mmCIF file with all atom_site columns, C-alpha atoms in Angstrom:
data_model
loop_
_atom_site.group_PDB
_atom_site.id
_atom_site.type_symbol
_atom_site.label_atom_id
_atom_site.label_alt_id
_atom_site.label_comp_id
_atom_site.label_asym_id
_atom_site.label_entity_id
_atom_site.label_seq_id
_atom_site.pdbx_PDB_ins_code
_atom_site.Cartn_x
_atom_site.Cartn_y
_atom_site.Cartn_z
_atom_site.occupancy
_atom_site.B_iso_or_equiv
_atom_site.pdbx_formal_charge
_atom_site.auth_seq_id
_atom_site.auth_comp_id
_atom_site.auth_asym_id
_atom_site.auth_atom_id
_atom_site.pdbx_PDB_model_num
ATOM 1   C CA . MET A 1 1   ? 13.859  15.378  3.213   1.00 65.00 ? 17  MET A CA 1
ATOM 2   C CA . SER A 1 2   ? 12.290  12.467  0.800   1.00 85.00 ? 18  SER A CA 1
ATOM 3   C CA . ASP A 1 3   ? 10.733  13.029  -2.340  1.00 95.00 ? 19  ASP A CA 1
ATOM 4   C CA . ILE A 1 4   ? 9.226   9.466   -1.845  1.00 98.00 ? 20  ILE A CA 1
ATOM 5   C CA . LEU A 1 5   ? 6.815   8.485   0.850   1.00 98.00 ? 21  LEU A CA 1
ATOM 6   C CA . CYS A 1 6   ? 5.898   5.000   1.706   1.00 98.00 ? 22  CYS A CA 1
ATOM 7   C CA . MET A 1 7   ? 2.601   4.394   3.639   1.00 98.00 ? 23  MET A CA 1
ATOM 8   C CA . TYR A 1 8   ? 1.139   0.781   4.634   1.00 98.00 ? 24  TYR A CA 1
ATOM 9   C CA . TYR A 1 9   ? -0.832  -1.020  7.123   1.00 95.00 ? 25  TYR A CA 1
ATOM 10  C CA . SER A 1 10  ? 0.202   -4.373  7.940   1.00 96.00 ? 26  SER A CA 1
ATOM 11  C CA . ARG A 1 11  ? -1.839  -7.223  10.151  1.00 93.00 ? 27  ARG A CA 1
ATOM 12  C CA . THR A 1 12  ? 0.863   -9.781  10.044  1.00 93.00 ? 28  THR A CA 1
ATOM 13  C CA . GLY A 1 13  ? 4.069   -8.120  9.118   1.00 95.00 ? 29  GLY A CA 1
ATOM 14  C CA . ASN A 1 14  ? 4.682   -8.870  5.930   1.00 96.00 ? 30  ASN A CA 1
ATOM 15  C CA . THR A 1 15  ? 3.379   -5.953  4.302   1.00 97.00 ? 31  THR A CA 1
ATOM 16  C CA . ARG A 1 16  ? 5.531   -3.850  6.881   1.00 98.00 ? 32  ARG A CA 1
ATOM 17  C CA . MET A 1 17  ? 8.631   -5.905  5.848   1.00 98.00 ? 33  MET A CA 1
ATOM 18  C CA . ALA A 1 18  ? 7.971   -5.545  2.207   1.00 98.00 ? 34  ALA A CA 1
ATOM 19  C CA . VAL A 1 19  ? 7.325   -1.747  2.461   1.00 98.00 ? 35  VAL A CA 1
ATOM 20  C CA . LYS A 1 20  ? 10.582  -0.958  4.746   1.00 98.00 ? 36  LYS A CA 1
ATOM 21  C CA . GLU A 1 21  ? 12.764  -2.997  2.270   1.00 98.00 ? 37  GLU A CA 1
ATOM 22  C CA . ILE A 1 22  ? 11.576  -1.006  -0.539  1.00 98.00 ? 38  ILE A CA 1
ATOM 23  C CA . ALA A 1 23  ? 11.841  2.502   1.608   1.00 98.00 ? 39  ALA A CA 1
ATOM 24  C CA . ALA A 1 24  ? 15.233  1.762   2.630   1.00 98.00 ? 40  ALA A CA 1
ATOM 25  C CA . ALA A 1 25  ? 16.426  0.910   -0.925  1.00 98.00 ? 41  ALA A CA 1
ATOM 26  C CA . LEU A 1 26  ? 14.716  4.219   -1.988  1.00 98.00 ? 42  LEU A CA 1
ATOM 27  C CA . ASP A 1 27  ? 15.587  6.520   0.929   1.00 97.00 ? 43  ASP A CA 1
ATOM 28  C CA . ALA A 1 28  ? 12.122  6.858   1.678   1.00 98.00 ? 44  ALA A CA 1
ATOM 29  C CA . GLU A 1 29  ? 10.014  8.327   4.414   1.00 98.00 ? 45  GLU A CA 1
ATOM 30  C CA . VAL A 1 30  ? 8.153   5.524   6.083   1.00 98.00 ? 46  VAL A CA 1
ATOM 31  C CA . VAL A 1 31  ? 4.713   5.990   7.551   1.00 98.00 ? 47  VAL A CA 1
ATOM 32  C CA . ARG A 1 32  ? 2.346   3.219   9.193   1.00 97.00 ? 48  ARG A CA 1
ATOM 33  C CA . ILE A 1 33  ? -1.498  3.727   8.988   1.00 96.00 ? 49  ILE A CA 1
ATOM 34  C CA . THR A 1 34  ? -3.829  2.338   11.546  1.00 94.00 ? 50  THR A CA 1
ATOM 35  C CA . ASP A 1 35  ? -7.596  2.433   12.266  1.00 91.00 ? 51  ASP A CA 1
ATOM 36  C CA . GLY A 1 36  ? -6.548  1.191   15.680  1.00 88.00 ? 52  GLY A CA 1
ATOM 37  C CA . VAL A 1 37  ? -9.063  -1.837  15.230  1.00 85.00 ? 53  VAL A CA 1
ATOM 38  C CA . ASP A 1 38  ? -7.630  -5.192  16.720  1.00 86.00 ? 54  ASP A CA 1
ATOM 39  C CA . TYR A 1 39  ? -7.347  -7.481  13.701  1.00 86.00 ? 55  TYR A CA 1
ATOM 40  C CA . ASN A 1 40  ? -5.081  -10.004 15.731  1.00 87.00 ? 56  ASN A CA 1
ATOM 41  C CA . GLY A 1 41  ? -5.826  -13.646 15.773  1.00 88.00 ? 57  GLY A CA 1
ATOM 42  C CA . TRP A 1 42  ? -8.421  -15.687 14.099  1.00 89.00 ? 58  TRP A CA 1
ATOM 43  C CA . GLY A 1 43  ? -11.162 -13.465 15.149  1.00 83.00 ? 59  GLY A CA 1
ATOM 44  C CA . GLY A 1 44  ? -9.305  -10.373 13.683  1.00 81.00 ? 60  GLY A CA 1
ATOM 45  C CA . TYR A 1 45  ? -8.596  -12.305 10.648  1.00 80.00 ? 61  TYR A CA 1
ATOM 46  C CA . VAL A 1 46  ? -12.171 -13.144 10.091  1.00 82.00 ? 62  VAL A CA 1
ATOM 47  C CA . ARG A 1 47  ? -13.119 -9.353  10.971  1.00 77.00 ? 63  ARG A CA 1
ATOM 48  C CA . ALA A 1 48  ? -10.427 -8.089  8.271   1.00 75.00 ? 64  ALA A CA 1
ATOM 49  C CA . GLY A 1 49  ? -12.209 -10.225 5.432   1.00 79.00 ? 65  GLY A CA 1
ATOM 50  C CA . MET A 1 50  ? -15.489 -9.176  6.318   1.00 79.00 ? 66  MET A CA 1
ATOM 51  C CA . GLU A 1 51  ? -14.528 -5.664  6.549   1.00 84.00 ? 67  GLU A CA 1
ATOM 52  C CA . ALA A 1 52  ? -12.818 -5.863  3.012   1.00 80.00 ? 68  ALA A CA 1
ATOM 53  C CA . MET A 1 53  ? -15.886 -7.381  1.326   1.00 80.00 ? 69  MET A CA 1
ATOM 54  C CA . ARG A 1 54  ? -18.256 -4.972  2.892   1.00 79.00 ? 70  ARG A CA 1
ATOM 55  C CA . ARG A 1 55  ? -15.648 -2.113  1.758   1.00 81.00 ? 71  ARG A CA 1
ATOM 56  C CA . SER A 1 56  ? -15.819 -0.719  5.454   1.00 83.00 ? 72  SER A CA 1
ATOM 57  C CA . THR A 1 57  ? -13.573 1.649   6.827   1.00 86.00 ? 73  THR A CA 1
ATOM 58  C CA . HIS A 1 58  ? -13.055 3.310   10.400  1.00 87.00 ? 74  HIS A CA 1
ATOM 59  C CA . SER A 1 59  ? -11.447 6.675   11.566  1.00 85.00 ? 75  SER A CA 1
ATOM 60  C CA . LEU A 1 60  ? -7.793  6.409   10.955  1.00 88.00 ? 76  LEU A CA 1
ATOM 61  C CA . LYS A 1 61  ? -5.306  6.939   13.866  1.00 92.00 ? 77  LYS A CA 1
ATOM 62  C CA . PRO A 1 62  ? -3.341  10.129  13.853  1.00 93.00 ? 78  PRO A CA 1
ATOM 63  C CA . TYR A 1 63  ? 0.028   9.677   11.658  1.00 94.00 ? 79  TYR A CA 1
ATOM 64  C CA . SER A 1 64  ? 2.451   12.590  10.432  1.00 94.00 ? 80  SER A CA 1
ATOM 65  C CA . THR A 1 65  ? 4.424   12.882  7.253   1.00 96.00 ? 81  THR A CA 1
ATOM 66  C CA . GLU A 1 66  ? 7.711   15.331  6.934   1.00 95.00 ? 82  GLU A CA 1
ATOM 67  C CA . LYS A 1 67  ? 5.124   17.400  4.365   1.00 95.00 ? 83  LYS A CA 1
ATOM 68  C CA . GLU A 1 68  ? 1.904   17.628  2.805   1.00 93.00 ? 84  GLU A CA 1
ATOM 69  C CA . LEU A 1 69  ? 1.143   14.624  0.314   1.00 93.00 ? 85  LEU A CA 1
ATOM 70  C CA . SER A 1 70  ? 0.771   16.509  -2.698  1.00 91.00 ? 86  SER A CA 1
ATOM 71  C CA . GLU A 1 71  ? 4.275   17.803  -2.272  1.00 94.00 ? 87  GLU A CA 1
ATOM 72  C CA . TYR A 1 72  ? 5.931   14.280  -2.431  1.00 96.00 ? 88  TYR A CA 1
ATOM 73  C CA . ARG A 1 73  ? 6.949   13.158  -6.195  1.00 96.00 ? 89  ARG A CA 1
ATOM 74  C CA . LEU A 1 74  ? 5.399   9.825   -5.346  1.00 98.00 ? 90  LEU A CA 1
ATOM 75  C CA . VAL A 1 75  ? 3.329   8.187   -2.733  1.00 98.00 ? 91  VAL A CA 1
ATOM 76  C CA . ILE A 1 76  ? 3.696   4.275   -2.243  1.00 98.00 ? 92  ILE A CA 1
ATOM 77  C CA . LEU A 1 77  ? 0.727   2.312   -0.711  1.00 98.00 ? 93  LEU A CA 1
ATOM 78  C CA . GLY A 1 78  ? 1.453   -0.921  1.010   1.00 98.00 ? 94  GLY A CA 1
ATOM 79  C CA . THR A 1 79  ? -1.519  -3.213  1.479   1.00 97.00 ? 95  THR A CA 1
ATOM 80  C CA . PRO A 1 80  ? -2.466  -6.653  2.175   1.00 96.00 ? 96  PRO A CA 1
ATOM 81  C CA . VAL A 1 81  ? -4.936  -8.288  0.347   1.00 94.00 ? 97  VAL A CA 1
ATOM 82  C CA . TRP A 1 82  ? -8.041  -9.086  2.284   1.00 89.00 ? 98  TRP A CA 1
ATOM 83  C CA . ALA A 1 83  ? -10.772 -11.188 0.611   1.00 89.00 ? 99  ALA A CA 1
ATOM 84  C CA . GLY A 1 84  ? -9.478  -10.082 -2.807  1.00 90.00 ? 100 GLY A CA 1
ATOM 85  C CA . ARG A 1 85  ? -9.566  -6.288  -1.773  1.00 92.00 ? 101 ARG A CA 1
ATOM 86  C CA . CYS A 1 86  ? -7.147  -3.539  -0.372  1.00 94.00 ? 102 CYS A CA 1
ATOM 87  C CA . CYS A 1 87  ? -7.162  -3.751  3.509   1.00 93.00 ? 103 CYS A CA 1
ATOM 88  C CA . ALA A 1 88  ? -9.796  -1.531  5.555   1.00 93.00 ? 104 ALA A CA 1
ATOM 89  C CA . PRO A 1 89  ? -6.917  0.922   7.055   1.00 95.00 ? 105 PRO A CA 1
ATOM 90  C CA . ILE A 1 90  ? -5.737  1.556   3.459   1.00 96.00 ? 106 ILE A CA 1
ATOM 91  C CA . ARG A 1 91  ? -9.093  1.750   2.089   1.00 93.00 ? 107 ARG A CA 1
ATOM 92  C CA . GLY A 1 92  ? -10.092 4.304   4.843   1.00 94.00 ? 108 GLY A CA 1
ATOM 93  C CA . PHE A 1 93  ? -7.102  6.326   4.176   1.00 96.00 ? 109 PHE A CA 1
ATOM 94  C CA . LEU A 1 94  ? -7.862  6.563   0.388   1.00 96.00 ? 110 LEU A CA 1
ATOM 95  C CA . LYS A 1 95  ? -11.485 7.587   0.826   1.00 94.00 ? 111 LYS A CA 1
ATOM 96  C CA . ARG A 1 96  ? -10.326 10.170  3.317   1.00 94.00 ? 112 ARG A CA 1
ATOM 97  C CA . ARG A 1 97  ? -7.241  11.438  1.383   1.00 95.00 ? 113 ARG A CA 1
ATOM 98  C CA . GLY A 1 98  ? -6.898  9.676   -1.991  1.00 95.00 ? 114 GLY A CA 1
ATOM 99  C CA . LEU A 1 99  ? -7.932  12.958  -3.936  1.00 95.00 ? 115 LEU A CA 1
ATOM 100 C CA . GLU A 1 100 ? -4.642  14.477  -2.830  1.00 93.00 ? 116 GLU A CA 1
ATOM 101 C CA . LEU A 1 101 ? -2.728  11.849  -4.339  1.00 93.00 ? 117 LEU A CA 1
ATOM 102 C CA . GLU A 1 102 ? -1.968  12.696  -8.123  1.00 91.00 ? 118 GLU A CA 1
ATOM 103 C CA . ARG A 1 103 ? 1.711   10.306  -8.354  1.00 96.00 ? 119 ARG A CA 1
ATOM 104 C CA . VAL A 1 104 ? 0.981   7.045   -6.760  1.00 98.00 ? 120 VAL A CA 1
ATOM 105 C CA . ALA A 1 105 ? 2.444   3.556   -6.599  1.00 98.00 ? 121 ALA A CA 1
ATOM 106 C CA . TYR A 1 106 ? 0.949   0.335   -4.969  1.00 98.00 ? 122 TYR A CA 1
ATOM 107 C CA . VAL A 1 107 ? 2.554   -2.536  -3.296  1.00 98.00 ? 123 VAL A CA 1
ATOM 108 C CA . LEU A 1 108 ? 0.450   -5.658  -2.531  1.00 97.00 ? 124 LEU A CA 1
ATOM 109 C CA . THR A 1 109 ? 1.349   -8.472  -0.601  1.00 97.00 ? 125 THR A CA 1
ATOM 110 C CA . ARG A 1 110 ? -0.809  -11.719 -0.711  1.00 95.00 ? 126 ARG A CA 1
ATOM 111 C CA . GLY A 1 111 ? -0.904  -15.054 0.789   1.00 91.00 ? 127 GLY A CA 1
ATOM 112 C CA . GLY A 1 112 ? -1.769  -16.924 -2.436  1.00 90.00 ? 128 GLY A CA 1
ATOM 113 C CA . ASP A 1 113 ? -0.630  -17.443 -6.071  1.00 89.00 ? 129 ASP A CA 1
ATOM 114 C CA . ARG A 1 114 ? -3.274  -15.110 -7.633  1.00 87.00 ? 130 ARG A CA 1
ATOM 115 C CA . ARG A 1 115 ? -1.535  -11.664 -8.261  1.00 88.00 ? 131 ARG A CA 1
ATOM 116 C CA . CYS A 1 116 ? -4.741  -9.851  -7.331  1.00 90.00 ? 132 CYS A CA 1
ATOM 117 C CA . GLU A 1 117 ? -4.079  -7.131  -9.852  1.00 89.00 ? 133 GLU A CA 1
ATOM 118 C CA . GLU A 1 118 ? -7.792  -6.112  -9.971  1.00 94.00 ? 134 GLU A CA 1
ATOM 119 C CA . ILE A 1 119 ? -7.027  -4.272  -6.524  1.00 96.00 ? 135 ILE A CA 1
ATOM 120 C CA . PHE A 1 120 ? -5.056  -1.723  -8.450  1.00 97.00 ? 136 PHE A CA 1
ATOM 121 C CA . SER A 1 121 ? -7.999  -0.697  -10.278 1.00 95.00 ? 137 SER A CA 1
ATOM 122 C CA . GLN A 1 122 ? -10.174 -0.798  -7.045  1.00 94.00 ? 138 GLN A CA 1
ATOM 123 C CA . MET A 1 123 ? -7.811  1.590   -5.369  1.00 96.00 ? 139 MET A CA 1
ATOM 124 C CA . ASP A 1 124 ? -7.487  3.980   -8.529  1.00 97.00 ? 140 ASP A CA 1
ATOM 125 C CA . GLN A 1 125 ? -11.066 4.922   -7.521  1.00 95.00 ? 141 GLN A CA 1
ATOM 126 C CA . TYR A 1 126 ? -10.241 6.914   -4.845  1.00 95.00 ? 142 TYR A CA 1
ATOM 127 C CA . THR A 1 127 ? -7.096  8.724   -6.172  1.00 95.00 ? 143 THR A CA 1
ATOM 128 C CA . ALA A 1 128 ? -6.665  11.930  -8.305  1.00 92.00 ? 144 ALA A CA 1
ATOM 129 C CA . GLN A 1 129 ? -4.710  9.758   -11.081 1.00 94.00 ? 145 GLN A CA 1
ATOM 130 C CA . LYS A 1 130 ? -4.403  6.210   -11.780 1.00 96.00 ? 146 LYS A CA 1
ATOM 131 C CA . HIS A 1 131 ? -1.075  4.690   -10.314 1.00 97.00 ? 147 HIS A CA 1
ATOM 132 C CA . LEU A 1 132 ? 2.191   5.011   -11.960 1.00 98.00 ? 148 LEU A CA 1
ATOM 133 C CA . LEU A 1 133 ? 3.759   1.824   -10.838 1.00 98.00 ? 149 LEU A CA 1
ATOM 134 C CA . ASP A 1 134 ? 2.745   -1.312  -8.811  1.00 98.00 ? 150 ASP A CA 1
ATOM 135 C CA . VAL A 1 135 ? 3.990   -4.900  -7.853  1.00 98.00 ? 151 VAL A CA 1
ATOM 136 C CA . SER A 1 136 ? 1.994   -7.622  -6.400  1.00 97.00 ? 152 SER A CA 1
ATOM 137 C CA . LEU A 1 137 ? 4.078   -9.572  -3.806  1.00 97.00 ? 153 LEU A CA 1
ATOM 138 C CA . ARG A 1 138 ? 4.009   -13.195 -2.014  1.00 96.00 ? 154 ARG A CA 1
ATOM 139 C CA . THR A 1 139 ? 6.768   -12.642 0.699   1.00 90.00 ? 155 THR A CA 1
ATOM 140 C CA . ASP A 1 140 ? 7.267   -16.434 0.967   1.00 90.00 ? 156 ASP A CA 1
ATOM 141 C CA . SER A 1 141 ? 7.796   -17.210 -2.740  1.00 94.00 ? 157 SER A CA 1
ATOM 142 C CA . VAL A 1 142 ? 10.915  -17.506 -4.845  1.00 92.00 ? 158 VAL A CA 1
ATOM 143 C CA . GLY A 1 143 ? 10.165  -14.529 -6.964  1.00 94.00 ? 159 GLY A CA 1
ATOM 144 C CA . TYR A 1 144 ? 9.740   -12.047 -4.096  1.00 97.00 ? 160 TYR A CA 1
ATOM 145 C CA . ALA A 1 145 ? 13.128  -10.724 -4.304  1.00 97.00 ? 161 ALA A CA 1
ATOM 146 C CA . PHE A 1 146 ? 13.138  -10.499 -8.106  1.00 97.00 ? 162 PHE A CA 1
ATOM 147 C CA . TRP A 1 147 ? 9.711   -8.594  -8.104  1.00 97.00 ? 163 TRP A CA 1
ATOM 148 C CA . ARG A 1 148 ? 10.425  -6.549  -5.278  1.00 98.00 ? 164 ARG A CA 1
ATOM 149 C CA . ASP A 1 149 ? 14.144  -5.448  -6.963  1.00 98.00 ? 165 ASP A CA 1
ATOM 150 C CA . LYS A 1 150 ? 12.090  -4.571  -10.215 1.00 98.00 ? 166 LYS A CA 1
ATOM 151 C CA . PHE A 1 151 ? 9.713   -2.494  -8.561  1.00 98.00 ? 167 PHE A CA 1
ATOM 152 C CA . ILE A 1 152 ? 12.547  -0.635  -6.653  1.00 98.00 ? 168 ILE A CA 1
ATOM 153 C CA . GLN A 1 153 ? 14.158  -0.249  -10.132 1.00 98.00 ? 169 GLN A CA 1
ATOM 154 C CA . ASP A 1 154 ? 11.132  1.077   -11.961 1.00 98.00 ? 170 ASP A CA 1
ATOM 155 C CA . VAL A 1 155 ? 10.596  3.792   -8.918  1.00 98.00 ? 171 VAL A CA 1
ATOM 156 C CA . LYS A 1 156 ? 14.483  4.792   -9.664  1.00 97.00 ? 172 LYS A CA 1
ATOM 157 C CA . ARG A 1 157 ? 13.759  5.132   -13.311 1.00 97.00 ? 173 ARG A CA 1
ATOM 158 C CA . TYR A 1 158 ? 10.501  6.963   -12.615 1.00 97.00 ? 174 TYR A CA 1
ATOM 159 C CA . MET A 1 159 ? 12.332  9.192   -10.235 1.00 97.00 ? 175 MET A CA 1
ATOM 160 C CA . GLU A 1 160 ? 14.953  10.202  -12.673 1.00 95.00 ? 176 GLU A CA 1
ATOM 161 C CA . GLN A 1 161 ? 12.822  11.579  -15.287 1.00 90.00 ? 177 GLN A CA 1
#
């Protein structure tokens, strides 16, 4: 049973890919979060942006983890950037379960050059403690592998403490 839980939402597959790569390197449990809303296509893209700007959320679809959230030594949350914010499904998770997260790290995936690091503090508003580690990844950039691998090494160092 892993001491690390990686939870993510992915609309296009970029966040799923990044989180699964990180989880594989850390031998972590992986759980997909979804609210069941159809964010596909152009209409879904617009809906995603509008919901992010409004900070609206929907009920989450059921998911299961091997143990209680508070029992993991680290929970890594992966989210795409939607309109300068975390995605609605991850915000929904944080609103409902964020206070159970005392040791959390964030993985952002983004389409643009801007690192969107202000999203980390937005997400921290819902958690019991501020995040320990973070990374902002652009999956099609030259630096993607470097920053992903640095994050993995930072997590390994944290877990050795």
